[in-house]
Every structure is written in C-alpha cells, then in structure tokens.
C-alpha cells in the first residue's frame, strides 16, 4: 500500500523547484491569495523553524515577529499557491528543528549568519 501511495505522489504531484534552505535560514515566501474573483500576491518573511517530511508531502514552518507577537505558518513545499521562495540569509544553527527559538526574545533571538566559502 505504501508503494502505491509513493508511486502516485511521484507520478502525479507536480514538483516545484525552489532554492535549498534549512532551519535557521531567513526566507521570504511569495504566495497567491484568492479573494472572490481577484488574486493577489502576499509575502511572508521569517526564520525557518523546521523542515518536515519527505518527497511531495514535505512541509516547512516559518516564524516571524509581528510586533510583540510571534506568528508561525506551515507551508507544504508543493503548494500550488507558492510563486517563489527567496533565501535572504543563511543562518548558523546546530539543530534541524529550532523549537527553542520560540522562547527567545531580544538579542538572544538573533541567529548568526553562516559564512559562504
């Protein structure tokens, strides 16, 4: 049964090509919102908390601060509404899922930038 599910996902689900990113990176996701007959593009910029799943069922969680309130949003990687993803900053973290980031405020909530070599 699992082989059948993976076969259908590999054959019929369209793959989106996005740049590589991981936990700790600051990215901007541009996605389309439909309001009645109109569509508009909105962006969500924040830090990647986690990437979860594999293949077409992969998701990623982004956290941003809106004033003093933390806002998190989960995006499936193959969401048709996603137009593009920009990697703004590559962060240097030592974990794949940085849930501890939720409890940090102020200067402690900064993630140092990874050097490109």
PDB file of C-alpha atoms in Angstrom, residues 2-85:
ATOM      1  CA  UNK A   2       2.829   2.388   0.827  1.00  0.00           C
ATOM      2  CA  UNK A   3       4.401   1.699  -2.552  1.00  0.00           C
ATOM      3  CA  UNK A   4       1.159   2.645  -4.261  1.00  0.00           C
ATOM      4  CA  UNK A   5       0.920   5.932  -2.365  1.00  0.00           C
ATOM      5  CA  UNK A   6       4.526   6.844  -3.119  1.00  0.00           C
ATOM      6  CA  UNK A   7       4.038   5.900  -6.785  1.00  0.00           C
ATOM      7  CA  UNK A   8       1.015   8.195  -7.130  1.00  0.00           C
ATOM      8  CA  UNK A   9       2.850  11.039  -5.379  1.00  0.00           C
ATOM      9  CA  UNK A  10       5.889  10.680  -7.609  1.00  0.00           C
ATOM     10  CA  UNK A  11       3.905  10.445 -10.850  1.00  0.00           C
ATOM     11  CA  UNK A  12       1.041  12.889 -10.472  1.00  0.00           C
ATOM     12  CA  UNK A  13       2.092  15.570  -7.996  1.00  0.00           C
ATOM     13  CA  UNK A  14       3.885  18.470  -9.667  1.00  0.00           C
ATOM     14  CA  UNK A  15       7.246  19.316  -8.151  1.00  0.00           C
ATOM     15  CA  UNK A  16       8.140  22.945  -7.532  1.00  0.00           C
ATOM     16  CA  UNK A  17      11.783  23.944  -7.890  1.00  0.00           C
ATOM     17  CA  UNK A  18      12.893  26.172  -5.026  1.00  0.00           C
ATOM     18  CA  UNK A  19      16.330  27.081  -3.651  1.00  0.00           C
ATOM     19  CA  UNK A  20      17.824  24.943  -0.895  1.00  0.00           C
ATOM     20  CA  UNK A  21      17.173  26.181   2.634  1.00  0.00           C
ATOM     21  CA  UNK A  22      17.257  24.711   6.106  1.00  0.00           C
ATOM     22  CA  UNK A  23      16.413  25.549   9.712  1.00  0.00           C
ATOM     23  CA  UNK A  24      17.803  28.900  10.803  1.00  0.00           C
ATOM     24  CA  UNK A  25      17.609  30.492   7.364  1.00  0.00           C
ATOM     25  CA  UNK A  26      15.598  33.661   6.840  1.00  0.00           C
ATOM     26  CA  UNK A  27      13.389  33.282   3.777  1.00  0.00           C
ATOM     27  CA  UNK A  28      10.598  35.131   2.018  1.00  0.00           C
ATOM     28  CA  UNK A  29       7.710  33.084   0.634  1.00  0.00           C
ATOM     29  CA  UNK A  30       5.577  34.734  -2.049  1.00  0.00           C
ATOM     30  CA  UNK A  31       2.161  33.089  -2.299  1.00  0.00           C
ATOM     31  CA  UNK A  32      -1.090  33.822  -4.079  1.00  0.00           C
ATOM     32  CA  UNK A  33      -4.282  34.666  -2.194  1.00  0.00           C
ATOM     33  CA  UNK A  34      -7.687  34.425  -3.846  1.00  0.00           C
ATOM     34  CA  UNK A  35     -10.357  36.804  -2.585  1.00  0.00           C
ATOM     35  CA  UNK A  36     -13.532  36.220  -4.545  1.00  0.00           C
ATOM     36  CA  UNK A  37     -12.636  36.736  -8.209  1.00  0.00           C
ATOM     37  CA  UNK A  38      -9.411  38.636  -7.501  1.00  0.00           C
ATOM     38  CA  UNK A  39      -5.991  37.204  -6.785  1.00  0.00           C
ATOM     39  CA  UNK A  40      -3.083  38.981  -5.183  1.00  0.00           C
ATOM     40  CA  UNK A  41       0.423  38.081  -4.127  1.00  0.00           C
ATOM     41  CA  UNK A  42       1.376  38.290  -0.473  1.00  0.00           C
ATOM     42  CA  UNK A  43       4.705  37.519   1.134  1.00  0.00           C
ATOM     43  CA  UNK A  44       5.657  36.010   4.469  1.00  0.00           C
ATOM     44  CA  UNK A  45       9.207  36.651   5.666  1.00  0.00           C
ATOM     45  CA  UNK A  46      10.640  34.889   8.670  1.00  0.00           C
ATOM     46  CA  UNK A  47      13.012  32.293  10.070  1.00  0.00           C
ATOM     47  CA  UNK A  48      12.652  28.629   9.171  1.00  0.00           C
ATOM     48  CA  UNK A  49      11.915  26.677  12.352  1.00  0.00           C
ATOM     49  CA  UNK A  50      11.791  23.227  10.788  1.00  0.00           C
ATOM     50  CA  UNK A  51      11.515  21.160   7.627  1.00  0.00           C
ATOM     51  CA  UNK A  52       9.418  18.033   7.987  1.00  0.00           C
ATOM     52  CA  UNK A  53       8.533  15.075   5.786  1.00  0.00           C
ATOM     53  CA  UNK A  54       9.953  13.824   2.528  1.00  0.00           C
ATOM     54  CA  UNK A  55       9.073  13.996  -1.141  1.00  0.00           C
ATOM     55  CA  UNK A  56       5.822  15.635  -2.118  1.00  0.00           C
ATOM     56  CA  UNK A  57       4.481  15.687   1.457  1.00  0.00           C
ATOM     57  CA  UNK A  58       7.332  17.844   2.753  1.00  0.00           C
ATOM     58  CA  UNK A  59       6.406  20.926   4.797  1.00  0.00           C
ATOM     59  CA  UNK A  60       8.329  23.768   6.388  1.00  0.00           C
ATOM     60  CA  UNK A  61       7.449  26.105   9.257  1.00  0.00           C
ATOM     61  CA  UNK A  62       8.327  29.803   9.257  1.00  0.00           C
ATOM     62  CA  UNK A  63       8.209  32.083  12.300  1.00  0.00           C
ATOM     63  CA  UNK A  64       8.159  35.860  12.257  1.00  0.00           C
ATOM     64  CA  UNK A  65       7.540  38.513  14.856  1.00  0.00           C
ATOM     65  CA  UNK A  66       4.582  40.791  14.240  1.00  0.00           C
ATOM     66  CA  UNK A  67       5.124  43.480  16.822  1.00  0.00           C
ATOM     67  CA  UNK A  68       5.498  41.559  20.073  1.00  0.00           C
ATOM     68  CA  UNK A  69       3.508  38.540  18.914  1.00  0.00           C
ATOM     69  CA  UNK A  70       5.147  35.560  17.239  1.00  0.00           C
ATOM     70  CA  UNK A  71       3.374  34.277  14.125  1.00  0.00           C
ATOM     71  CA  UNK A  72       4.096  30.850  12.663  1.00  0.00           C
ATOM     72  CA  UNK A  73       2.914  29.468   9.373  1.00  0.00           C
ATOM     73  CA  UNK A  74       3.279  25.996   7.901  1.00  0.00           C
ATOM     74  CA  UNK A  75       3.688  25.715   4.129  1.00  0.00           C
ATOM     75  CA  UNK A  76       3.609  22.486   2.100  1.00  0.00           C
ATOM     76  CA  UNK A  77       6.553  22.538  -0.307  1.00  0.00           C
ATOM     77  CA  UNK A  78       4.288  21.618  -3.239  1.00  0.00           C
ATOM     78  CA  UNK A  79       1.547  24.168  -2.531  1.00  0.00           C
ATOM     79  CA  UNK A  80       0.385  25.450  -5.938  1.00  0.00           C
ATOM     80  CA  UNK A  81      -0.178  28.935  -4.485  1.00  0.00           C
ATOM     81  CA  UNK A  82       3.536  29.414  -3.743  1.00  0.00           C
ATOM     82  CA  UNK A  83       5.039  31.509  -6.510  1.00  0.00           C
ATOM     83  CA  UNK A  84       8.629  31.765  -5.334  1.00  0.00           C
ATOM     84  CA  UNK A  85      10.885  31.460  -2.314  1.00  0.00           C
TER      85      UNK A  85
END
